[in-house]
PDB file of C-alpha atoms and ligand atoms in Angstrom:
ATOM      1  CA  GLN G   1      -1.793  57.666 -39.319  1.00 51.00           C
ATOM      2  CA  ASN G   2      -3.848  56.336 -36.152  1.00 60.00           C
ATOM      3  CA  THR G   3      -0.732  56.843 -33.814  1.00 66.00           C
ATOM      4  CA  GLY G   4      -2.820  55.426 -30.850  1.00 68.00           C
ATOM      5  CA  ASN G   5      -4.215  56.528 -27.486  1.00 75.00           C
ATOM      6  CA  ASP G   6      -6.284  54.553 -24.687  1.00 78.00           C
ATOM      7  CA  THR G   7      -9.604  54.961 -26.554  1.00 82.00           C
ATOM      8  CA  ASN G   8      -8.250  54.676 -29.824  1.00 82.00           C
ATOM      9  CA  PRO G   9      -5.673  52.134 -30.173  1.00 81.00           C
ATOM     10  CA  ARG G  10      -2.644  51.477 -32.931  1.00 79.00           C
ATOM     11  CA  ARG G  11      -4.326  49.285 -35.261  1.00 82.00           C
ATOM     12  CA  PRO G  12      -1.758  46.427 -35.178  1.00 83.00           C
ATOM     13  CA  THR G  13      -0.275  45.110 -38.267  1.00 85.00           C
ATOM     14  CA  ARG G  14       1.047  41.871 -39.272  1.00 89.00           C
ATOM     15  CA  SER G  15       4.144  42.924 -41.334  1.00 94.00           C
ATOM     16  CA  LEU G  16       7.628  42.015 -39.676  1.00 96.00           C
ATOM     17  CA  LYS G  17       9.718  44.807 -41.363  1.00 95.00           C
ATOM     18  CA  GLY G  18      12.444  46.001 -39.341  1.00 94.00           C
ATOM     19  CA  ARG G  19      12.636  42.464 -37.289  1.00 96.00           C
ATOM     20  CA  VAL G  20      14.931  40.344 -36.703  1.00 98.00           C
ATOM     21  CA  ALA G  21      15.151  36.515 -36.609  1.00 98.00           C
ATOM     22  CA  ILE G  22      16.977  33.399 -36.051  1.00 99.00           C
ATOM     23  CA  VAL G  23      15.386  30.070 -36.994  1.00 99.00           C
ATOM     24  CA  THR G  24      17.555  26.724 -35.850  1.00 98.00           C
ATOM     25  CA  GLY G  25      17.297  24.083 -38.020  1.00 98.00           C
ATOM     26  CA  ALA G  26      16.320  26.045 -40.972  1.00 98.00           C
ATOM     27  CA  GLY G  27      17.407  23.611 -43.395  1.00 97.00           C
ATOM     28  CA  SER G  28      15.686  20.804 -44.523  1.00 93.00           C
ATOM     29  CA  ARG G  29      17.596  17.372 -46.152  1.00 86.00           C
ATOM     30  CA  SER G  30      16.573  17.313 -49.845  1.00 78.00           C
ATOM     31  CA  THR G  31      14.968  20.155 -51.050  1.00 86.00           C
ATOM     32  CA  GLY G  32      11.750  19.633 -49.379  1.00 91.00           C
ATOM     33  CA  ILE G  33       9.909  22.416 -46.852  1.00 95.00           C
ATOM     34  CA  GLY G  34      10.633  21.056 -43.128  1.00 95.00           C
ATOM     35  CA  ASN G  35       9.030  22.987 -40.599  1.00 97.00           C
ATOM     36  CA  GLY G  36      12.334  24.836 -39.854  1.00 98.00           C
ATOM     37  CA  ARG G  37      12.735  25.935 -43.377  1.00 98.00           C
ATOM     38  CA  ALA G  38       8.744  26.848 -43.808  1.00 98.00           C
ATOM     39  CA  SER G  39       9.211  29.077 -40.873  1.00 98.00           C
ATOM     40  CA  ALA G  40      12.559  30.969 -42.376  1.00 98.00           C
ATOM     41  CA  ILE G  41      10.383  31.329 -45.777  1.00 98.00           C
ATOM     42  CA  LEU G  42       7.432  32.629 -43.939  1.00 98.00           C
ATOM     43  CA  LEU G  43       9.146  35.094 -41.770  1.00 98.00           C
ATOM     44  CA  ALA G  44      11.236  36.392 -44.930  1.00 98.00           C
ATOM     45  CA  GLU G  45       7.809  36.967 -46.883  1.00 97.00           C
ATOM     46  CA  SER G  46       6.581  39.154 -43.886  1.00 97.00           C
ATOM     47  CA  GLY G  47       9.603  41.376 -44.095  1.00 96.00           C
ATOM     48  CA  CYS G  48      11.605  39.734 -41.644  1.00 97.00           C
ATOM     49  CA  ALA G  49      15.869  39.324 -41.573  1.00 98.00           C
ATOM     50  CA  VAL G  50      16.689  35.714 -41.307  1.00 98.00           C
ATOM     51  CA  VAL G  51      19.530  33.889 -39.369  1.00 99.00           C
ATOM     52  CA  CYS G  52      19.069  30.596 -40.821  1.00 98.00           C
ATOM     53  CA  ALA G  53      21.124  28.513 -38.029  1.00 98.00           C
ATOM     54  CA  ASP G  54      22.011  24.611 -38.795  1.00 98.00           C
ATOM     55  CA  LEU G  55      24.293  21.728 -38.089  1.00 98.00           C
ATOM     56  CA  ASN G  56      24.699  21.299 -41.908  1.00 97.00           C
ATOM     57  CA  LEU G  57      25.957  24.462 -43.744  1.00 98.00           C
ATOM     58  CA  SER G  58      24.701  23.725 -47.029  1.00 97.00           C
ATOM     59  CA  TRP G  59      21.051  22.727 -46.109  1.00 97.00           C
ATOM     60  CA  ALA G  60      20.639  26.167 -44.207  1.00 98.00           C
ATOM     61  CA  SER G  61      22.306  27.828 -47.637  1.00 98.00           C
ATOM     62  CA  GLN G  62      19.532  26.143 -49.379  1.00 97.00           C
ATOM     63  CA  THR G  63      17.075  27.784 -47.336  1.00 98.00           C
ATOM     64  CA  VAL G  64      18.726  31.097 -47.864  1.00 98.00           C
ATOM     65  CA  SER G  65      18.525  30.836 -51.486  1.00 97.00           C
ATOM     66  CA  MET G  66      15.262  29.750 -51.480  1.00 97.00           C
ATOM     67  CA  ILE G  67      14.642  32.840 -49.707  1.00 98.00           C
ATOM     68  CA  THR G  68      16.522  35.392 -52.068  1.00 97.00           C
ATOM     69  CA  SER G  69      15.353  33.731 -55.546  1.00 97.00           C
ATOM     70  CA  GLU G  70      11.927  34.713 -54.128  1.00 96.00           C
ATOM     71  CA  PHE G  71      12.205  37.900 -52.283  1.00 96.00           C
ATOM     72  CA  GLY G  72      15.294  39.349 -53.590  1.00 95.00           C
ATOM     73  CA  VAL G  73      18.951  39.760 -52.022  1.00 96.00           C
ATOM     74  CA  THR G  74      19.043  42.324 -50.091  1.00 95.00           C
ATOM     75  CA  LEU G  75      16.530  44.365 -47.420  1.00 94.00           C
ATOM     76  CA  ASP G  76      16.283  47.888 -48.920  1.00 87.00           C
ATOM     77  CA  GLU G  77      14.513  49.559 -45.947  1.00 85.00           C
ATOM     78  CA  GLU G  78      16.060  52.126 -43.645  1.00 82.00           C
ATOM     79  CA  GLY G  79      17.959  50.545 -40.968  1.00 84.00           C
ATOM     80  CA  PHE G  80      19.027  47.650 -43.173  1.00 91.00           C
ATOM     81  CA  LYS G  81      20.041  49.052 -46.552  1.00 89.00           C
ATOM     82  CA  SER G  82      21.786  46.304 -48.612  1.00 92.00           C
ATOM     83  CA  LYS G  83      21.999  44.015 -45.561  1.00 96.00           C
ATOM     84  CA  PRO G  84      21.151  40.416 -46.965  1.00 97.00           C
ATOM     85  CA  ARG G  85      17.711  38.806 -46.753  1.00 97.00           C
ATOM     86  CA  ALA G  86      18.830  36.072 -44.848  1.00 98.00           C
ATOM     87  CA  ILE G  87      22.375  34.570 -43.887  1.00 98.00           C
ATOM     88  CA  ALA G  88      22.995  30.740 -43.208  1.00 98.00           C
ATOM     89  CA  VAL G  89      25.147  29.823 -39.879  1.00 98.00           C
ATOM     90  CA  GLN G  90      26.818  26.612 -39.073  1.00 98.00           C
ATOM     91  CA  ALA G  91      25.633  25.450 -35.530  1.00 98.00           C
ATOM     92  CA  ASP G  92      24.915  23.077 -33.271  1.00 98.00           C
ATOM     93  CA  VAL G  93      22.266  24.171 -30.901  1.00 98.00           C
ATOM     94  CA  SER G  94      23.620  21.817 -28.128  1.00 98.00           C
ATOM     95  CA  SER G  95      26.935  23.579 -27.965  1.00 98.00           C
ATOM     96  CA  GLU G  96      27.052  26.899 -25.749  1.00 98.00           C
ATOM     97  CA  GLU G  97      29.434  28.491 -27.811  1.00 98.00           C
ATOM     98  CA  ASP G  98      27.826  27.623 -30.906  1.00 98.00           C
ATOM     99  CA  CYS G  99      24.289  29.218 -29.371  1.00 98.00           C
ATOM    100  CA  GLN G 100      26.479  32.385 -28.179  1.00 98.00           C
ATOM    101  CA  ARG G 101      27.878  32.612 -31.834  1.00 98.00           C
ATOM    102  CA  VAL G 102      24.591  32.752 -33.376  1.00 99.00           C
ATOM    103  CA  VAL G 103      23.062  35.340 -31.473  1.00 99.00           C
ATOM    104  CA  ARG G 104      26.440  37.352 -31.875  1.00 98.00           C
ATOM    105  CA  THR G 105      25.842  37.195 -35.787  1.00 98.00           C
ATOM    106  CA  ALA G 106      22.330  38.202 -35.813  1.00 98.00           C
ATOM    107  CA  VAL G 107      23.196  41.200 -33.899  1.00 98.00           C
ATOM    108  CA  GLU G 108      26.520  42.039 -35.369  1.00 98.00           C
ATOM    109  CA  THR G 109      24.853  41.848 -38.654  1.00 97.00           C
ATOM    110  CA  TYR G 110      21.649  43.364 -38.557  1.00 97.00           C
ATOM    111  CA  GLY G 111      21.767  44.984 -34.868  1.00 96.00           C
ATOM    112  CA  ARG G 112      19.214  43.874 -33.470  1.00 97.00           C
ATOM    113  CA  LEU G 113      17.442  40.124 -32.621  1.00 98.00           C
ATOM    114  CA  ASP G 114      13.290  40.143 -32.326  1.00 98.00           C
ATOM    115  CA  ILE G 115      12.417  36.782 -32.805  1.00 98.00           C
ATOM    116  CA  LEU G 116      13.867  33.207 -31.978  1.00 99.00           C
ATOM    117  CA  VAL G 117      12.468  30.099 -33.581  1.00 99.00           C
ATOM    118  CA  ASN G 118      14.020  27.414 -31.572  1.00 99.00           C
ATOM    119  CA  ASN G 119      13.366  24.563 -34.306  1.00 98.00           C
ATOM    120  CA  VAL G 120      15.315  22.029 -34.202  1.00 98.00           C
ATOM    121  CA  GLY G 121      14.295  18.437 -33.140  1.00 96.00           C
ATOM    122  CA  VAL G 122      15.621  14.884 -33.944  1.00 95.00           C
ATOM    123  CA  ALA G 123      13.773  11.444 -33.593  1.00 90.00           C
ATOM    124  CA  GLY G 124      15.911   9.099 -32.137  1.00 80.00           C
ATOM    125  CA  PRO G 125      17.118   7.168 -30.468  1.00 82.00           C
ATOM    126  CA  VAL G 126      14.483   4.960 -30.944  1.00 85.00           C
ATOM    127  CA  GLY G 127      13.915   1.977 -28.322  1.00 87.00           C
ATOM    128  CA  THR G 128      12.547   1.759 -24.758  1.00 93.00           C
ATOM    129  CA  ALA G 129      14.314   2.603 -21.411  1.00 95.00           C
ATOM    130  CA  VAL G 130      15.473  -0.729 -21.462  1.00 95.00           C
ATOM    131  CA  GLU G 131      17.086  -0.880 -24.737  1.00 95.00           C
ATOM    132  CA  VAL G 132      18.248   2.887 -25.024  1.00 94.00           C
ATOM    133  CA  SER G 133      22.092   3.874 -23.943  1.00 95.00           C
ATOM    134  CA  LYS G 134      22.420   6.615 -21.823  1.00 95.00           C
ATOM    135  CA  ARG G 135      24.845   8.338 -24.054  1.00 96.00           C
ATOM    136  CA  ASP G 136      22.473   8.445 -26.838  1.00 95.00           C
ATOM    137  CA  TRP G 137      19.546   9.454 -24.574  1.00 96.00           C
ATOM    138  CA  GLU G 138      21.445  12.334 -23.422  1.00 97.00           C
ATOM    139  CA  ARG G 139      22.775  13.240 -26.674  1.00 97.00           C
ATOM    140  CA  GLY G 140      19.035  13.555 -27.887  1.00 97.00           C
ATOM    141  CA  MET G 141      17.910  15.521 -24.717  1.00 98.00           C
ATOM    142  CA  GLU G 142      20.677  17.873 -25.456  1.00 98.00           C
ATOM    143  CA  VAL G 143      19.999  18.721 -28.901  1.00 98.00           C
ATOM    144  CA  ASN G 144      16.071  18.752 -28.675  1.00 98.00           C
ATOM    145  CA  VAL G 145      15.459  20.659 -24.988  1.00 98.00           C
ATOM    146  CA  THR G 146      18.790  21.903 -24.034  1.00 98.00           C
ATOM    147  CA  GLY G 147      19.595  23.524 -27.157  1.00 98.00           C
ATOM    148  CA  MET G 148      16.365  25.684 -26.913  1.00 98.00           C
ATOM    149  CA  VAL G 149      17.576  26.781 -23.282  1.00 98.00           C
ATOM    150  CA  LEU G 150      21.112  27.917 -24.515  1.00 98.00           C
ATOM    151  CA  MET G 151      19.745  29.576 -27.517  1.00 99.00           C
ATOM    152  CA  ALA G 152      17.509  31.300 -24.940  1.00 99.00           C
ATOM    153  CA  LYS G 153      20.455  32.159 -22.999  1.00 98.00           C
ATOM    154  CA  TYR G 154      21.799  34.214 -25.325  1.00 98.00           C
ATOM    155  CA  ALA G 155      18.965  35.528 -27.241  1.00 98.00           C
ATOM    156  CA  VAL G 156      16.661  36.654 -24.245  1.00 98.00           C
ATOM    157  CA  PRO G 157      19.654  39.341 -22.862  1.00 98.00           C
ATOM    158  CA  ALA G 158      19.887  40.416 -26.749  1.00 98.00           C
ATOM    159  CA  MET G 159      16.139  41.221 -26.681  1.00 98.00           C
ATOM    160  CA  GLU G 160      16.143  43.192 -23.662  1.00 98.00           C
ATOM    161  CA  ARG G 161      18.367  45.560 -25.123  1.00 97.00           C
ATOM    162  CA  ASN G 162      15.516  46.646 -27.898  1.00 96.00           C
ATOM    163  CA  ALA G 163      13.551  49.504 -27.099  1.00 94.00           C
ATOM    164  CA  ARG G 164      10.042  48.599 -25.389  1.00 92.00           C
ATOM    165  CA  ASP G 165       7.099  48.753 -28.025  1.00 85.00           C
ATOM    166  CA  ASP G 166       3.498  49.174 -26.480  1.00 79.00           C
ATOM    167  CA  VAL G 167       2.802  46.497 -29.065  1.00 80.00           C
ATOM    168  CA  SER G 168       5.423  44.157 -30.002  1.00 84.00           C
ATOM    169  CA  GLY G 169       7.224  43.999 -26.344  1.00 91.00           C
ATOM    170  CA  ARG G 170      10.958  43.497 -26.681  1.00 96.00           C
ATOM    171  CA  GLY G 171      10.741  40.154 -28.397  1.00 98.00           C
ATOM    172  CA  THR G 172       9.494  36.670 -29.107  1.00 98.00           C
ATOM    173  CA  ILE G 173      10.191  33.081 -28.815  1.00 98.00           C
ATOM    174  CA  VAL G 174       8.558  30.445 -30.542  1.00 99.00           C
ATOM    175  CA  ASN G 175       9.714  26.839 -29.917  1.00 99.00           C
ATOM    176  CA  MET G 176       8.843  23.514 -31.575  1.00 98.00           C
ATOM    177  CA  SER G 177       7.381  20.862 -29.677  1.00 98.00           C
ATOM    178  CA  SER G 178       5.130  18.038 -31.313  1.00 97.00           C
ATOM    179  CA  VAL G 179       1.584  16.313 -30.378  1.00 96.00           C
ATOM    180  CA  ALA G 180       3.728  13.595 -29.378  1.00 96.00           C
ATOM    181  CA  GLY G 181       4.422  16.268 -26.318  1.00 97.00           C
ATOM    182  CA  LEU G 182       0.703  16.334 -25.451  1.00 97.00           C
ATOM    183  CA  VAL G 183      -0.537  12.510 -25.821  1.00 94.00           C
ATOM    184  CA  GLY G 184       0.790   8.948 -24.747  1.00 90.00           C
ATOM    185  CA  GLY G 185       1.291   6.306 -27.167  1.00 85.00           C
ATOM    186  CA  ASN G 186       4.343   7.056 -28.921  1.00 87.00           C
ATOM    187  CA  PRO G 187       6.580   4.486 -29.910  1.00 86.00           C
ATOM    188  CA  MET G 188       9.185   6.319 -29.396  1.00 90.00           C
ATOM    189  CA  LEU G 189      10.719   7.383 -26.174  1.00 95.00           C
ATOM    190  CA  LEU G 190      13.032  10.155 -26.447  1.00 96.00           C
ATOM    191  CA  TYR G 191      11.107  12.398 -28.426  1.00 96.00           C
ATOM    192  CA  PRO G 192       7.567  12.543 -26.661  1.00 97.00           C
ATOM    193  CA  THR G 193       9.860  12.969 -23.660  1.00 97.00           C
ATOM    194  CA  SER G 194      11.847  15.952 -24.786  1.00 98.00           C
ATOM    195  CA  LYS G 195       8.375  17.432 -26.509  1.00 98.00           C
ATOM    196  CA  GLY G 196       6.867  17.179 -23.240  1.00 98.00           C
ATOM    197  CA  ALA G 197       9.677  18.756 -21.645  1.00 98.00           C
ATOM    198  CA  ILE G 198       9.516  21.714 -24.514  1.00 98.00           C
ATOM    199  CA  VAL G 199       5.799  22.189 -23.166  1.00 98.00           C
ATOM    200  CA  ASN G 200       6.511  23.368 -19.407  1.00 98.00           C
ATOM    201  CA  LEU G 201      10.007  24.955 -20.687  1.00 98.00           C
ATOM    202  CA  THR G 202       7.930  27.217 -23.143  1.00 98.00           C
ATOM    203  CA  ARG G 203       4.909  27.982 -19.718  1.00 98.00           C
ATOM    204  CA  ALA G 204       8.198  28.460 -17.486  1.00 98.00           C
ATOM    205  CA  MET G 205      10.434  30.626 -19.945  1.00 98.00           C
ATOM    206  CA  ALA G 206       7.152  32.702 -20.652  1.00 98.00           C
ATOM    207  CA  ALA G 207       6.893  33.571 -17.031  1.00 98.00           C
ATOM    208  CA  HIS G 208      10.224  34.516 -16.303  1.00 98.00           C
ATOM    209  CA  HIS G 209      10.379  36.882 -19.520  1.00 98.00           C
ATOM    210  CA  ALA G 210       6.983  38.340 -19.706  1.00 97.00           C
ATOM    211  CA  GLY G 211       8.440  41.174 -17.176  1.00 96.00           C
ATOM    212  CA  SER G 212      11.020  42.131 -20.027  1.00 97.00           C
ATOM    213  CA  GLY G 213       8.371  42.114 -22.688  1.00 97.00           C
ATOM    214  CA  ILE G 214       9.149  38.820 -24.173  1.00 98.00           C
ATOM    215  CA  ARG G 215       6.403  36.418 -25.253  1.00 98.00           C
ATOM    216  CA  VAL G 216       7.487  32.688 -25.185  1.00 98.00           C
ATOM    217  CA  ASN G 217       4.914  30.387 -26.910  1.00 98.00           C
ATOM    218  CA  CYS G 218       5.189  26.688 -28.351  1.00 98.00           C
ATOM    219  CA  VAL G 219       3.862  25.226 -31.538  1.00 98.00           C
ATOM    220  CA  CYS G 220       2.851  21.321 -31.316  1.00 98.00           C
ATOM    221  CA  PRO G 221       2.589  19.926 -35.134  1.00 97.00           C
ATOM    222  CA  GLY G 222       0.986  17.091 -35.563  1.00 94.00           C
ATOM    223  CA  MET G 223       1.571  14.162 -37.966  1.00 86.00           C
ATOM    224  CA  LEU G 224       2.900  16.793 -40.783  1.00 88.00           C
ATOM    225  CA  TYR G 225       4.428  14.963 -43.851  1.00 85.00           C
ATOM    226  CA  THR G 226       8.099  16.522 -43.842  1.00 83.00           C
ATOM    227  CA  PRO G 227      11.228  15.652 -45.089  1.00 80.00           C
ATOM    228  CA  MET G 228      12.368  14.303 -41.715  1.00 74.00           C
ATOM    229  CA  LEU G 229       9.498  11.426 -42.541  1.00 74.00           C
ATOM    230  CA  TYR G 230       9.320  11.274 -46.579  1.00 74.00           C
ATOM    231  CA  SER G 231      13.289  10.938 -46.076  1.00 74.00           C
ATOM    232  CA  GLY G 232      12.729   7.319 -44.451  1.00 75.00           C
ATOM    233  CA  GLY G 233      10.593   6.083 -47.537  1.00 78.00           C
ATOM    234  CA  MET G 234       7.274   6.207 -45.344  1.00 85.00           C
ATOM    235  CA  SER G 235       4.935   4.101 -47.482  1.00 87.00           C
ATOM    236  CA  GLU G 236       1.260   5.324 -48.626  1.00 88.00           C
ATOM    237  CA  GLU G 237      -0.500   3.135 -46.868  1.00 89.00           C
ATOM    238  CA  THR G 238       1.210   4.727 -43.381  1.00 88.00           C
ATOM    239  CA  ARG G 239       0.501   7.779 -44.944  1.00 87.00           C
ATOM    240  CA  GLU G 240      -2.992   7.204 -45.438  1.00 88.00           C
ATOM    241  CA  ALA G 241      -3.273   5.905 -41.956  1.00 86.00           C
ATOM    242  CA  ARG G 242      -1.810   9.606 -40.435  1.00 85.00           C
ATOM    243  CA  ARG G 243      -4.383  11.491 -42.719  1.00 85.00           C
ATOM    244  CA  LYS G 244      -7.082   9.542 -41.173  1.00 85.00           C
ATOM    245  CA  ARG G 245      -6.066   9.870 -37.873  1.00 84.00           C
ATOM    246  CA  SER G 246      -6.733  13.531 -37.583  1.00 88.00           C
ATOM    247  CA  ILE G 247     -10.630  14.763 -37.551  1.00 91.00           C
ATOM    248  CA  LEU G 248      -9.975  16.985 -40.498  1.00 92.00           C
ATOM    249  CA  GLN G 249      -8.772  13.811 -42.561  1.00 89.00           C
ATOM    250  CA  THR G 250      -6.062  15.929 -44.627  1.00 89.00           C
ATOM    251  CA  GLU G 251      -2.482  16.123 -44.984  1.00 89.00           C
ATOM    252  CA  GLY G 252      -0.505  18.810 -43.657  1.00 93.00           C
ATOM    253  CA  ASN G 253       3.260  20.115 -44.288  1.00 94.00           C
ATOM    254  CA  GLY G 254       6.037  22.386 -43.278  1.00 96.00           C
ATOM    255  CA  TRP G 255       3.992  25.106 -44.383  1.00 97.00           C
ATOM    256  CA  ASP G 256       1.036  24.277 -41.448  1.00 97.00           C
ATOM    257  CA  ALA G 257       3.984  24.481 -38.451  1.00 98.00           C
ATOM    258  CA  GLY G 258       5.674  27.521 -40.453  1.00 98.00           C
ATOM    259  CA  LEU G 259       2.327  29.467 -40.819  1.00 98.00           C
ATOM    260  CA  ALA G 260       1.493  29.090 -36.513  1.00 98.00           C
ATOM    261  CA  VAL G 261       5.286  29.987 -35.788  1.00 98.00           C
ATOM    262  CA  ARG G 262       5.157  33.157 -37.896  1.00 98.00           C
ATOM    263  CA  PHE G 263       1.894  33.783 -36.387  1.00 98.00           C
ATOM    264  CA  LEU G 264       2.921  33.551 -33.001  1.00 98.00           C
ATOM    265  CA  ALA G 265       5.972  35.376 -33.677  1.00 98.00           C
ATOM    266  CA  SER G 266       3.921  38.837 -35.249  1.00 97.00           C
ATOM    267  CA  ASP G 267       1.964  41.302 -33.307  1.00 95.00           C
ATOM    268  CA  GLU G 268      -0.951  39.504 -34.325  1.00 95.00           C
ATOM    269  CA  ALA G 269      -0.052  37.392 -31.177  1.00 97.00           C
ATOM    270  CA  ARG G 270       0.758  40.319 -29.168  1.00 95.00           C
ATOM    271  CA  TRP G 271      -1.184  39.263 -26.367  1.00 95.00           C
ATOM    272  CA  ILE G 272      -0.496  35.588 -26.465  1.00 97.00           C
ATOM    273  CA  THR G 273       2.246  33.974 -24.110  1.00 98.00           C
ATOM    274  CA  GLY G 274       2.872  30.858 -22.573  1.00 98.00           C
ATOM    275  CA  VAL G 275       0.635  28.875 -25.120  1.00 98.00           C
ATOM    276  CA  ILE G 276       0.868  25.308 -26.815  1.00 98.00           C
ATOM    277  CA  LEU G 277      -0.958  25.787 -29.810  1.00 98.00           C
ATOM    278  CA  PRO G 278      -1.743  22.172 -31.694  1.00 98.00           C
ATOM    279  CA  VAL G 279      -1.400  22.671 -35.310  1.00 98.00           C
ATOM    280  CA  ASP G 280      -2.850  18.991 -35.698  1.00 96.00           C
ATOM    281  CA  ALA G 281      -6.087  19.000 -37.973  1.00 95.00           C
ATOM    282  CA  GLY G 282      -7.799  18.135 -34.704  1.00 95.00           C
ATOM    283  CA  TYR G 283      -5.785  15.028 -33.732  1.00 94.00           C
ATOM    284  CA  THR G 284      -5.481  16.476 -30.293  1.00 94.00           C
ATOM    285  CA  ALA G 285      -9.386  17.542 -29.928  1.00 93.00           C
ATOM    286  CA  ALA G 286     -10.392  14.074 -31.361  1.00 92.00           C
ATOM    287  CA  PRO G 287      -7.998  11.322 -30.493  1.00 84.00           C
ATOM    288  CA  HIS G 288     -10.616   8.793 -31.877  1.00 84.00           C
ATOM    289  CA  GLY G 289     -11.412  10.489 -34.785  1.00 82.00           C
ATOM    290  CA  GLY G 290     -14.677  12.111 -35.947  1.00 76.00           C
ATOM    291  CA  ALA G 291     -18.599  10.777 -35.884  1.00 71.00           C
ATOM    292  CA  GLU G 292     -19.032   8.441 -38.799  1.00 66.00           C
ATOM    293  CA  GLU G 293     -20.905  10.202 -41.499  1.00 60.00           C
TER     294      GLU G 293
HETATM  295  P1  ADP W 301      12.544  18.747 -41.373  1.00 76.57           P
HETATM  296  O1  ADP W 301      11.653  17.572 -41.938  1.00 76.57           O
HETATM  297  O2  ADP W 301      11.753  19.202 -40.151  1.00 76.57           O
HETATM  298  O3  ADP W 301      13.151  19.279 -42.115  1.00 76.57           O
HETATM  299  P2  ADP W 301      14.880  17.636 -40.785  1.00 76.57           P
HETATM  300  O4  ADP W 301      15.970  16.798 -39.804  1.00 76.57           O
HETATM  301  O5  ADP W 301      15.336  17.260 -42.348  1.00 76.57           O
HETATM  302  O6  ADP W 301      13.543  18.042 -40.186  1.00 76.57           O
HETATM  303  O7  ADP W 301      15.480  19.126 -40.534  1.00 76.57           O
HETATM  304  C1  ADP W 301      15.765  19.584 -39.330  1.00 76.57           C
HETATM  305  C2  ADP W 301      17.342  20.411 -39.739  1.00 76.57           C
HETATM  306  O8  ADP W 301      17.644  20.570 -38.188  1.00 76.57           O
HETATM  307  C3  ADP W 301      18.129  19.692 -40.287  1.00 76.57           C
HETATM  308  O9  ADP W 301      18.152  20.830 -41.239  1.00 76.57           O
HETATM  309  C4  ADP W 301      19.323  19.188 -39.477  1.00 76.57           C
HETATM  310  O10 ADP W 301      20.517  19.679 -40.164  1.00 76.57           O
HETATM  311  C5  ADP W 301      19.039  20.020 -38.517  1.00 76.57           C
HETATM  312  N1  ADP W 301      19.552  19.902 -37.404  1.00 76.57           N
HETATM  313  C6  ADP W 301      19.540  18.600 -36.578  1.00 76.57           C
HETATM  314  N2  ADP W 301      20.265  18.685 -35.502  1.00 76.57           N
HETATM  315  C7  ADP W 301      20.834  20.371 -35.298  1.00 76.57           C
HETATM  316  C8  ADP W 301      21.827  20.581 -34.285  1.00 76.57           C
HETATM  317  N3  ADP W 301      22.127  19.843 -33.154  1.00 76.57           N
HETATM  318  N4  ADP W 301      22.345  21.939 -34.410  1.00 76.57           N
HETATM  319  C9  ADP W 301      21.329  22.392 -35.217  1.00 76.57           C
HETATM  320  N5  ADP W 301      20.688  21.912 -36.304  1.00 76.57           N
HETATM  321  C10 ADP W 301      20.537  20.823 -36.242  1.00 76.57           C
END
């Protein structure tokens, strides 16, 4: 085994064995694959213990049972012997108390915390500045932006207790933004505003916590077809139009967001921090589409 030195550094691995992750909004309405659920399942596939936090306990439990039915109920490696592979925790990310409890549960159950996936995001309220009520606006910002800050507030100190590893640092955070946070023209107001805030929240946090060996990155999914959308009964025509708006002209889904989350959370991204990663089939690269054939 290559243990590493200056001229022959240790080979990084993609395994997340022995790591502990929290995914917020890890549930999903229906049995579909949302961004949070996909992230939780893929992290578990790579060996992580996953704390699935969600406002809706039964939706989070559904994610846990998807994980355990595929990968087994318990983790058998040293340090984790017979610990559950995933657990569900009811929490509202806009509540500071709940965020603190989620982090405490992760540490009490698994002894450490390595990865935080700040995935929760709500779409509404809809409407322009003229139409929106102050209360609805503040509630939306509280869930989409403040929730990520509150989760980090308790997750970072927990990660700082990890021994610093030259490859993995002490921990890592992935925030879920959207291409709606990168470009204008969105019919909604709260959604693009909060997603834009998450972009620079990510850069600021990356700078603040780099000294502790904590990487902070952001994923900006494009027009993925997720439960948030199909529960609203999106028409086939709209689906097709959305598909055509990206240069790859294919439809993505929750797995695409989850794959990017897992990459950024893993040692494969060990030299990447403060990055805003569009996962959008080329939509932001070429908003007016590709060349005609
Ligand atoms: P997706 O299509 O990405 O799965 P959903 O809206 O179906 O989108 O799922 C997002 C998840 O986030 C849901 O399981 C929902 O219960 C959860 N969620 C929404 N608001 C909060 C909140 N304030 N705190 C924690 N989880 C939340």
